Coordinates of C-alpha atoms in Angstrom, one line a residue:
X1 CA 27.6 16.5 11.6
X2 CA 26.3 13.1 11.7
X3 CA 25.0 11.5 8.3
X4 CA 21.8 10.3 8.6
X5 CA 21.4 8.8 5.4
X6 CA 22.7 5.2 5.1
X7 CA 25.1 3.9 2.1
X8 CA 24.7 0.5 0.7
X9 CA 28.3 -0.7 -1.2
X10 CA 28.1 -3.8 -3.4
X11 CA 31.0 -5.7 -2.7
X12 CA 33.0 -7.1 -5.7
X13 CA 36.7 -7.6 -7.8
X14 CA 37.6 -3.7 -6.8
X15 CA 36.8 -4.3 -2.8
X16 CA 37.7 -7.8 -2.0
X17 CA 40.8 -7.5 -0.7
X18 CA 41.4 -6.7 2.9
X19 CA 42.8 -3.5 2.1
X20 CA 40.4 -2.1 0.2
X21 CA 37.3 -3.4 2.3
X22 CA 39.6 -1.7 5.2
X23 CA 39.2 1.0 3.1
X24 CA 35.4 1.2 2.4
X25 CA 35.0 0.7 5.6
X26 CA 36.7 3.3 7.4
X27 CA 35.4 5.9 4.2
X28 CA 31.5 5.6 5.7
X29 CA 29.8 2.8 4.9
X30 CA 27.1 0.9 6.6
X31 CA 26.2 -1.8 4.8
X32 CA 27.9 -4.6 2.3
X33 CA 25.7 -5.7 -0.2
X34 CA 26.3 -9.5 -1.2
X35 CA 25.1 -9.9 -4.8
X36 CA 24.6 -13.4 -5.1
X37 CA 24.1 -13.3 -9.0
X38 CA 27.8 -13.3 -9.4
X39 CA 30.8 -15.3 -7.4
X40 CA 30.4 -18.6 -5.8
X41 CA 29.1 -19.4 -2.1
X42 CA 32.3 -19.8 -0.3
X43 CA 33.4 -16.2 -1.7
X44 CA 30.5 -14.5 -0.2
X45 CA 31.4 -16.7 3.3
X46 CA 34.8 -15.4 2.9
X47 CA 33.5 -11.6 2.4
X48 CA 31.4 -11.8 5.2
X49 CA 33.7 -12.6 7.8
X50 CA 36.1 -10.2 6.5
X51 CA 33.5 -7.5 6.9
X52 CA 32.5 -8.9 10.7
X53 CA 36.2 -8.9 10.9
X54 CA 37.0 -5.1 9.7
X55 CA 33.6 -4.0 11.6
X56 CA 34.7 -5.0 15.0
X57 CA 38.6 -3.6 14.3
X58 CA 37.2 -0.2 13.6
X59 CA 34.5 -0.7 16.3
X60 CA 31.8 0.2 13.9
X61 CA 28.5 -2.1 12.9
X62 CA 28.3 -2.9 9.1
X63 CA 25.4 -4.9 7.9
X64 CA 25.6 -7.3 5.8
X65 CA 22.5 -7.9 2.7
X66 CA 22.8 -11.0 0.8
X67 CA 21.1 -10.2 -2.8
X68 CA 19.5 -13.2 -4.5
X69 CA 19.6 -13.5 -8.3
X70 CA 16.4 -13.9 -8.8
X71 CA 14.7 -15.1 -12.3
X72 CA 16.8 -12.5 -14.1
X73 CA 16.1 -13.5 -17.4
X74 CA 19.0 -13.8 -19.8
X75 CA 20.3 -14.2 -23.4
X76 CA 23.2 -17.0 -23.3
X77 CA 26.3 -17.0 -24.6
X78 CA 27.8 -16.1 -28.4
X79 CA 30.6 -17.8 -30.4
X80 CA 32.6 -14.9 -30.4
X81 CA 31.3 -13.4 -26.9
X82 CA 29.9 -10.8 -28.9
X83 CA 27.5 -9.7 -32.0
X84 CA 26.7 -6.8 -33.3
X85 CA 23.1 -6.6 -34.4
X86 CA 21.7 -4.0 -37.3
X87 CA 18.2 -2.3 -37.0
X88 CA 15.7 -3.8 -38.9
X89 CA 17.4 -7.2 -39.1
X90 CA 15.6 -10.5 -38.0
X91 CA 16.4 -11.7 -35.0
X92 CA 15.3 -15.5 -33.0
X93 CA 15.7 -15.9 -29.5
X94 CA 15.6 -19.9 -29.2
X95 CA 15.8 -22.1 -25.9
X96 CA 17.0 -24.7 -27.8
X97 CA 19.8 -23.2 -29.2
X98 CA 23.1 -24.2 -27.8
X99 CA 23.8 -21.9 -24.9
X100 CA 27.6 -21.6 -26.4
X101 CA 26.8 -21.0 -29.9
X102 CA 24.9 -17.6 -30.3
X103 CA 25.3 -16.0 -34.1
X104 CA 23.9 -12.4 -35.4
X105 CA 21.0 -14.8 -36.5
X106 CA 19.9 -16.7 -33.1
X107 CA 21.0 -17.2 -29.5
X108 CA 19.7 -19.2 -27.1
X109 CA 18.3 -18.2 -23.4
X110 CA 17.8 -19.5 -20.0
X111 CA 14.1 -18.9 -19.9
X112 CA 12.2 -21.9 -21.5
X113 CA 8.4 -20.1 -21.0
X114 CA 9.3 -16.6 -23.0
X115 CA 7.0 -18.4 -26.2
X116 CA 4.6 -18.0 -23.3
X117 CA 4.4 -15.2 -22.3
X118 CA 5.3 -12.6 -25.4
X119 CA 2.9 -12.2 -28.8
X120 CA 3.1 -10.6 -31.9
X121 CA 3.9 -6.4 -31.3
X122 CA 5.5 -6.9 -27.8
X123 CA 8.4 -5.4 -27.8
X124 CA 11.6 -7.1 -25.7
X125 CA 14.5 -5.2 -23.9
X126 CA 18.1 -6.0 -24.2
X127 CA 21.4 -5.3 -22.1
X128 CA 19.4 -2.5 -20.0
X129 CA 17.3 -1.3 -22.4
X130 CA 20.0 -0.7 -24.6
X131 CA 19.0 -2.6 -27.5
X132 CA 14.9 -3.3 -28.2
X133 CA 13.2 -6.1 -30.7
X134 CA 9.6 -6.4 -31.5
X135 CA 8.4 -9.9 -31.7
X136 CA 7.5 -10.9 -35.0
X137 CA 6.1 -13.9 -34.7
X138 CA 6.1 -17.1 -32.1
X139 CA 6.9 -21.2 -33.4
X140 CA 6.6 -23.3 -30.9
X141 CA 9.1 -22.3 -28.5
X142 CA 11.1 -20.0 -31.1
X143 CA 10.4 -16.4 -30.5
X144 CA 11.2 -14.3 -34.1
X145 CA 11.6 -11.0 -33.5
X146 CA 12.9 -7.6 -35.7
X147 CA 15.6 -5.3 -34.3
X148 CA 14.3 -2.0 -33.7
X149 CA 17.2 -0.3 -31.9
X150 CA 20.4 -2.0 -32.6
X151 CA 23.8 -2.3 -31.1
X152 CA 26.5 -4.6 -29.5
X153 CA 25.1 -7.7 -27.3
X154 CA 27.4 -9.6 -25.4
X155 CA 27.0 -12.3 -23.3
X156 CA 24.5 -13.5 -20.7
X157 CA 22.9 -9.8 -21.1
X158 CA 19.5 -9.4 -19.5
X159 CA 15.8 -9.6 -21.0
X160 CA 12.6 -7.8 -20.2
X161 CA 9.3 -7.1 -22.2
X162 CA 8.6 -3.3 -22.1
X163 CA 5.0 -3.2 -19.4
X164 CA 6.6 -5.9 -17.9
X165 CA 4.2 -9.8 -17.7
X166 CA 7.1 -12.0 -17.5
X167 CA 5.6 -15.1 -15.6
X168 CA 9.0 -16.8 -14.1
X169 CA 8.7 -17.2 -9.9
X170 CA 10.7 -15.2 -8.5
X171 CA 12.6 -17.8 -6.3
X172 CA 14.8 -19.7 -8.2
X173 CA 16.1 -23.5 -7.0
X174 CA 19.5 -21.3 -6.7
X175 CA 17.9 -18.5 -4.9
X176 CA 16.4 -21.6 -2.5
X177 CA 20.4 -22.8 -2.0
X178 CA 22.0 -19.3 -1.5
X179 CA 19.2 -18.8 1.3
X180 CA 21.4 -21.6 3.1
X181 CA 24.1 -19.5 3.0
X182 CA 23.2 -16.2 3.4
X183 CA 21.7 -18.2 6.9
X184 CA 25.2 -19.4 7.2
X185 CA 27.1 -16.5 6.7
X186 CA 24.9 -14.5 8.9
X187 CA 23.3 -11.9 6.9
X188 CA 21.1 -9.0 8.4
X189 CA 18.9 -8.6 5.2
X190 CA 18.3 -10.4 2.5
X191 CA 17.0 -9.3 -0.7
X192 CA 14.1 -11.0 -3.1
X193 CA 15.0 -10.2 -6.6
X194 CA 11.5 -9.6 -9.1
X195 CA 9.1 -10.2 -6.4
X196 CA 5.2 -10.5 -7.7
X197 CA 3.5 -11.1 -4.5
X198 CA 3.5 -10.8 -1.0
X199 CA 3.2 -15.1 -1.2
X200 CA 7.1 -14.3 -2.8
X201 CA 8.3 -12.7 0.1
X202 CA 6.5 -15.0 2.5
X203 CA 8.2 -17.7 1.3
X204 CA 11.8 -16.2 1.2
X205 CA 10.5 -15.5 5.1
X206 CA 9.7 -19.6 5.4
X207 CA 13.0 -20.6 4.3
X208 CA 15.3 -18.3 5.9
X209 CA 13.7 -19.1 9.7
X210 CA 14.0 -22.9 8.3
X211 CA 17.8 -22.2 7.8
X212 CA 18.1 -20.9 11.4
X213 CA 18.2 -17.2 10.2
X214 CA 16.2 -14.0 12.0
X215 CA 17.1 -11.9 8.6
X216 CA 14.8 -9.4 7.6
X217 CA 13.6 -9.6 3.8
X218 CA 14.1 -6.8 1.3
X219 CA 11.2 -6.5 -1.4
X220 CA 13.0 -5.3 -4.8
X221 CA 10.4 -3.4 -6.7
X222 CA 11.6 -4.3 -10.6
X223 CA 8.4 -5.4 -12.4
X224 CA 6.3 -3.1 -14.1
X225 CA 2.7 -5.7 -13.1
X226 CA 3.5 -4.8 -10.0
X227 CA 3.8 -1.1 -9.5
X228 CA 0.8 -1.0 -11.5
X229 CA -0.9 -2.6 -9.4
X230 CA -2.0 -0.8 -6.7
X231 CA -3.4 -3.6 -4.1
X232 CA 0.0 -6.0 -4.9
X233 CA 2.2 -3.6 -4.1
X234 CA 0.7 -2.4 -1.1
X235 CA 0.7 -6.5 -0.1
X236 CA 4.3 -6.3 -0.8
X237 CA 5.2 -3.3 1.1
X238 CA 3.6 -4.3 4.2
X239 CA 4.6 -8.0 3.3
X240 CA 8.3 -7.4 3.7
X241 CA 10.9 -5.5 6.2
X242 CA 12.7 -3.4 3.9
X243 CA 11.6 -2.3 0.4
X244 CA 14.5 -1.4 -2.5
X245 CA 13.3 0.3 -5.8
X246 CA 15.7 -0.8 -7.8
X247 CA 15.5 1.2 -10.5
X248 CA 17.4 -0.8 -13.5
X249 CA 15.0 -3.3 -14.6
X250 CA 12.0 -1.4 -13.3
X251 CA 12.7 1.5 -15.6
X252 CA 13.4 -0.7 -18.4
X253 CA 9.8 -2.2 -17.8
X254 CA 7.9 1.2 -17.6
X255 CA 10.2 3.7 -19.2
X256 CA 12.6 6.3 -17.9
X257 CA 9.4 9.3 -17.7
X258 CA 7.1 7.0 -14.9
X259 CA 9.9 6.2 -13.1
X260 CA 10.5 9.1 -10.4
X261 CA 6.7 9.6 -9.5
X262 CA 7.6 5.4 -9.1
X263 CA 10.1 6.5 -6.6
X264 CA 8.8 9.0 -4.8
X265 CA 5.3 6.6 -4.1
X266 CA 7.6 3.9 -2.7
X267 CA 9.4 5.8 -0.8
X268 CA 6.4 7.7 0.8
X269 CA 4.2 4.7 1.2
X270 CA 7.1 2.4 2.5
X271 CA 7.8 4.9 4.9
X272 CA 4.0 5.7 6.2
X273 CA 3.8 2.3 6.9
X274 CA 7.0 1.6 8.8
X275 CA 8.9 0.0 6.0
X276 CA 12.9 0.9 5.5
X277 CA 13.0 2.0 2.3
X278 CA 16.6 1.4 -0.2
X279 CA 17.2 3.6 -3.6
X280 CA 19.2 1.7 -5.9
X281 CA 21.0 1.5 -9.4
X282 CA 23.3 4.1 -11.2
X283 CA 23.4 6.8 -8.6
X284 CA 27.3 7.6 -9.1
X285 CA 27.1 5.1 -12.4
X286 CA 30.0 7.8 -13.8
X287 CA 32.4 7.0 -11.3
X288 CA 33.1 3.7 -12.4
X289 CA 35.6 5.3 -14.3
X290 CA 35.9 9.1 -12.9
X291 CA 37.1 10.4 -9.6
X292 CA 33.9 12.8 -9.4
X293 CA 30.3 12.6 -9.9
X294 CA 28.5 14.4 -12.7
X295 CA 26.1 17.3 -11.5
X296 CA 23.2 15.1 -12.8
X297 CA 24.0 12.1 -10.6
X298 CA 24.8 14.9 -7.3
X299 CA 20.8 16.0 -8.0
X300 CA 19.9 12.2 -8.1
X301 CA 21.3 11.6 -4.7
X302 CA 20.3 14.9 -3.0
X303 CA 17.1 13.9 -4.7
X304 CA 16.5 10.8 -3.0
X305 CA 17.5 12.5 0.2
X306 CA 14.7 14.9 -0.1
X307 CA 12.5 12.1 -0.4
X308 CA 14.1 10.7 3.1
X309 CA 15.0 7.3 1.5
X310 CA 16.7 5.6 4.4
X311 CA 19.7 4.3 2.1
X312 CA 21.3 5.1 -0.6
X313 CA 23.4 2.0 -2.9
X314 CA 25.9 1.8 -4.9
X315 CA 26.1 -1.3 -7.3
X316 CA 28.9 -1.3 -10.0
X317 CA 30.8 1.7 -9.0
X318 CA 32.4 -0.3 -5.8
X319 CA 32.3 -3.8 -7.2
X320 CA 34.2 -3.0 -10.2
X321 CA 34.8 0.5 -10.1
X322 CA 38.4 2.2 -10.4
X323 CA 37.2 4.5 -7.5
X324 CA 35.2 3.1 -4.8
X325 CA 36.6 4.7 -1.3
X326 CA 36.4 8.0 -3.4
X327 CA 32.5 7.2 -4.6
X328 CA 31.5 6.4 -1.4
X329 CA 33.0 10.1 0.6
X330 CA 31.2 11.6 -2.4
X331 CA 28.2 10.0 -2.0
X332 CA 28.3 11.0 2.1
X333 CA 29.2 15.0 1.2
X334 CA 25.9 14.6 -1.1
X335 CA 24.2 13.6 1.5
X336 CA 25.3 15.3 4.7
X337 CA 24.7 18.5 1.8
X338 CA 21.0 17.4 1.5
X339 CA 20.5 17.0 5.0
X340 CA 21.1 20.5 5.7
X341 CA 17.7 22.0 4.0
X342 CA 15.1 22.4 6.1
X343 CA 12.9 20.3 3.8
X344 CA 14.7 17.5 5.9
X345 CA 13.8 18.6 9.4
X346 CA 10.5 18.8 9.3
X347 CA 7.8 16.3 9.6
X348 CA 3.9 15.7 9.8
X349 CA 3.9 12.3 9.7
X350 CA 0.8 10.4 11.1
X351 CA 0.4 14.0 13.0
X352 CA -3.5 13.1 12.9
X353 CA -3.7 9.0 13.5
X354 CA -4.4 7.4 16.5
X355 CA -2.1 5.3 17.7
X356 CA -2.7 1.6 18.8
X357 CA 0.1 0.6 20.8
X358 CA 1.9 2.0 23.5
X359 CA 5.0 1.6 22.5
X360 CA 4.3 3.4 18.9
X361 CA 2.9 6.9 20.9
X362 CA 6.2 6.6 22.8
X363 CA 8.5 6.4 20.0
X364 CA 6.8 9.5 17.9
X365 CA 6.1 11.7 21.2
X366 CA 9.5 11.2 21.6
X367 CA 10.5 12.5 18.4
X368 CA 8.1 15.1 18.5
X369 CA 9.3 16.3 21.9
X370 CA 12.8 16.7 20.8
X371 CA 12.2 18.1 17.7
X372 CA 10.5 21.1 19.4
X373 CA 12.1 21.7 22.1
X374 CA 14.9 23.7 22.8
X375 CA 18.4 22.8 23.6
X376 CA 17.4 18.6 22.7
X377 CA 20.7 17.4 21.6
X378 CA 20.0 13.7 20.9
X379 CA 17.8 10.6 21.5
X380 CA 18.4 7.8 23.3
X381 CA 16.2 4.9 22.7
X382 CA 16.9 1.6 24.6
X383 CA 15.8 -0.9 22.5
X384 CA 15.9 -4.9 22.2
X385 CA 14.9 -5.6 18.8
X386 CA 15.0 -2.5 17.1
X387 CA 11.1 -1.9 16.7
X388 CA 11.2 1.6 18.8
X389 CA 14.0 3.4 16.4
X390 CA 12.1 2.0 13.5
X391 CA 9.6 4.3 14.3
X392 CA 11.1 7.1 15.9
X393 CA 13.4 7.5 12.1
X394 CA 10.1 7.8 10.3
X395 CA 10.2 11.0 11.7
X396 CA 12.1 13.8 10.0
X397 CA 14.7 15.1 12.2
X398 CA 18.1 16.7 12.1
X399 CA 18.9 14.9 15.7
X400 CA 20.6 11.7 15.5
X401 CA 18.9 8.7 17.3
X402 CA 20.9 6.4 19.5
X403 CA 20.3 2.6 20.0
X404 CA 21.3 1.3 22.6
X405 CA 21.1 -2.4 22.9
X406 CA 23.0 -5.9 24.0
X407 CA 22.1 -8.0 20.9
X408 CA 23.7 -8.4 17.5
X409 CA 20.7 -8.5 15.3
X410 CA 19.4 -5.6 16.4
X411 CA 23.0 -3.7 16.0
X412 CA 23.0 -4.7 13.1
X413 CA 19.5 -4.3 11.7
X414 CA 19.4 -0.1 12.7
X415 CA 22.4 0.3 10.5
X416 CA 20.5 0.7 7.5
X417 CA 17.5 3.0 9.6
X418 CA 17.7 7.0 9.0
X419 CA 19.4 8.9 11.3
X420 CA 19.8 6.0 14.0
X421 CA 23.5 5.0 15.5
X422 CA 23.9 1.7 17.5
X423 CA 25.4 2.2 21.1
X424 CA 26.4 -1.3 22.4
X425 CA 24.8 -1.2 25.6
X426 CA 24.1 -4.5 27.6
X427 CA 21.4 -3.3 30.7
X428 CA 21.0 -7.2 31.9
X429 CA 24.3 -6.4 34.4
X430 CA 22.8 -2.8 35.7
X431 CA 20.8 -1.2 38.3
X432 CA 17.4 0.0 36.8
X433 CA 17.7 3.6 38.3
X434 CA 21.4 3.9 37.0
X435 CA 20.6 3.0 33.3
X436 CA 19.6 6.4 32.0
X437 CA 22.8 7.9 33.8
X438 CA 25.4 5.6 32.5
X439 CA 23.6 5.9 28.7
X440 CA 24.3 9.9 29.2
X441 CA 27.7 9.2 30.4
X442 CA 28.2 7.3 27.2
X443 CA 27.6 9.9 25.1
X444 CA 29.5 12.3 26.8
X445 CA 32.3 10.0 26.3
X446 CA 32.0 9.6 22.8
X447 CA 32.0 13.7 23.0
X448 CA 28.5 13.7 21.4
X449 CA 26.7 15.5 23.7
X450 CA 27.8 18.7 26.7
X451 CA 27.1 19.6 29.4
X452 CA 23.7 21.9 29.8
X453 CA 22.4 19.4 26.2
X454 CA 19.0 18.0 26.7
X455 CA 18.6 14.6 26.2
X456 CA 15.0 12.9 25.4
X457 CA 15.3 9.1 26.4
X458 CA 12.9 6.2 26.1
X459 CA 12.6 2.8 27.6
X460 CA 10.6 0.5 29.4
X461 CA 9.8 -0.1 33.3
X462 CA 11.1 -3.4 32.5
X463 CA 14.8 -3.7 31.1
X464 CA 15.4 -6.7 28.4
X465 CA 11.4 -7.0 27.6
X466 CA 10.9 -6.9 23.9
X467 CA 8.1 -4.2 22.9
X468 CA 7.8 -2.7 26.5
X469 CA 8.9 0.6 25.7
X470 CA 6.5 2.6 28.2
X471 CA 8.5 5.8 29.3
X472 CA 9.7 8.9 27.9
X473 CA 11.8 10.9 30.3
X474 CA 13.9 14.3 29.1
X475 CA 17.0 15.0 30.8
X476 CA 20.0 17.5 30.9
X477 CA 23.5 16.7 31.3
X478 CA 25.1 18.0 34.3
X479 CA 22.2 17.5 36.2
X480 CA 21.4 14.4 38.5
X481 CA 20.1 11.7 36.3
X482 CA 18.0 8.9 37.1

């Protein structure tokens, strides 16, 4: 059985290597996430083309998502790397402090406008969560603040006010440079860390087609403003190609309670309106240190499956994990175990809109069709830019979908879509009225489909026109094909 839902893998220390990217690789994943808030730009260049490298050797399409840091707002460094603060003690975050020279008593930060943005009562997030302060009082740029939940803080740890009102842009003058190279490096998707507007992702848009690059943007969803706010986030959505709820500093904002109706909106709405949609942070968080998931984090997963999030990621637990080929075939059994329920199979979607363009009613018909009718084995869906299977894996379905299609972007972007495979399938060279045939034969020879299967295929009356998809034809092997 085919896995439909897609894995995200964070690369880092514990999958650099050749060896154990080989590894990753070959265990199921489909996309490399490039998390730009740690390493240097030549290590991410190097990771790439190992990964283009690996992809091609095991003849398999792994897309690569560069991650940009965003304004992730940050305590800076102790004396001792460490401190370990009491409840109830005073507490002053201090931009002016020296960013080496953090005590029990003070530390400084990287964010300048905090005295800005925070009053009396707010209460401010530590490490996660982990560790909360309520502000006290505000001097000038000197934010005092009393420890209500104490514990260790470390270094560069990150900061968010609970209900979330942080005003810092979320591009960054280093999320501007590593644009440049996730251009360079040729990255499928990149990723827009704390976005607030749709003007956010517009911009990341601007700047990536100014650095030569046809990448489509992810949205992050992490600030409480703007999940609670129903217009913005519906600006966002539509705004960007792919939306993520990353589910770290969102949760921290507004609390672990609001955060799975949070997921299951996104995930709907994203989805309704054409949007790939990414669940992230802590899904196998235990297996950074044990062989096997807990039962909790197995429910999380399947959860998310239920939902029909097109890809699942994993963060820590393969870029510094002990076990990351083993987290990511757990992570697939989850899945392909989800898949099976008939919740998963079934679909209404847009069952009573009208559709606008032609090749939108083609896509769903199509799906439709096969879905219902007996003996339909698979889809093939000849596409040039990847629009068509966009569509058609809105659709719940326990039949895989089959791209076929000459360019590289579009390989590459349908790696992260639900239930679609890339075929590489260059139609320029061939016959119009032999296409369909040799795409059957294909299959056949990758022993997907047999004879007597029914196969539901779409394309246009003209090969290599983008958005001409026009026909929907419904063959069966064995039988003369044109």
């Amino acid at each position: 059985m085919l896995r439909r839902t897609k894995i995200i893998a964070t690369l880092g220390p514990a999958t650099s290597s050749p060896e154990a990217l080989d590894s990753l690789i070959q265990a199921g994943v489909d996309c490399v996430r490039l998390n730009f808030s740690h390493g240097e730009a030549a290590e991410h260049v190097q990771r790439a083309e190992l990964v283009r490298e690996l992809s091609r050797k095991h003849r398999r399409f792994v897309a690569l998502l560069a991650d940009l840091q965003g304004p992730k707002l940050r305590v800076a460094r102790f004396i001792n790397g460490k401190v370990e603060l009491k409840k109830g003690q005073a507490f002053t975050l201090d931009p002016d402090c020296d960013k080496s020279a953090g005590t029990a008593d003070r530390v400084g930060l990287d964010y300048e406008d905090l005295c800005k943005d925070v009053h009396a009562g707010d209460v401010l997030l530590l490490d996660d969560g982990r560790l909360e302060l309520e502000v006290t009082a505000v001097k000038g740029r000197t934010v005092e603040c009393r420890v209500l939940i104490g514990g260790c803080l470390s270094n560069n740890k990150g900061l968010n006010r609970r209900g979330g009102g942080l005003s810092a842009s979320a591009l960054t003058d280093k999320d501007r440079a590593d644009i440049v190279t996730a251009a360079r490096l040729g990255a499928d998707f990149v990723a827009v860390s704390f976005v607030r507007t749709a003007d956010d992702i517009q911009e990341a848009r601007e700047l990536l087609r100014q650095a030569g690059s046809q990448a489509a943007i992810v949205a992050k969803i992490e600030r409480a403003d703007l999940v609670h706010n129903e217009a913005r986030l519906e600006a966002v959505i539509r705004a960007a190609d792919v939306v993520m709820v990353a589910r770290g500093d969102l949760a921290v904002e507004i609390g672990d309670a609001e955060l799975v109706a949070v997921q299951k909106h996104i995930i709907g709405r994203a989805r309704q309106l054409n949007r790939v949609v990414i669940t992230a942070t802590q899904m196998m968080e235990s297996m950074i240190h044990s062989p096997m998931p807990t039962r909790a984090e197995v429910s999380d997963v399947a959860n998310a499956v239920f939902d029909y999030t097109d890809a699942v990621m994993l963060s820590a637990e393969t870029a510094v994990g002990e076990y990351p080929v083993e987290v990511v075939q757990a992570m697939s059994r989850i899945c392909i175990g989800a898949e099976k329920h008939p919740s998963t199979h079934n679909s209404k979607h847009r069952i009573n809109e009208v559709m606008v363009h032609v090749d939108e009613a083609i896509a769903l018909s199509a799906m439709y069709a096969a879905n219902h009718l007996e003996g339909v084995s698979a889809i093939i869906c000849m596409t040039e830019t990847g629009a068509t299977p966009l569509i058609m894996s809105r659709i719940k379905s326990p039949l895989p979908i089959f791209a076929f299609s000459r360019h590289h972007l579009a390989q590459h972007r349908v790696a992260l879509y639900r239930g679609v495979q890339t075929v590489p399938f260059d139609t320029e060279t061939l016959p119009n009225d032999e296409i369909n045939r040799l795409a059957v034969d294909e299959l056949i020879r990758q022993g997907i489909v047999s004879r007597d299967d029914r196969i539901v295929i779409t394309k246009g009356d003209y090969a290599n026109a983008q958005g001409g998809t026009n026909t929907l034809k419904i063959v069966r092997v064995g039988s003369e094909i044109r």
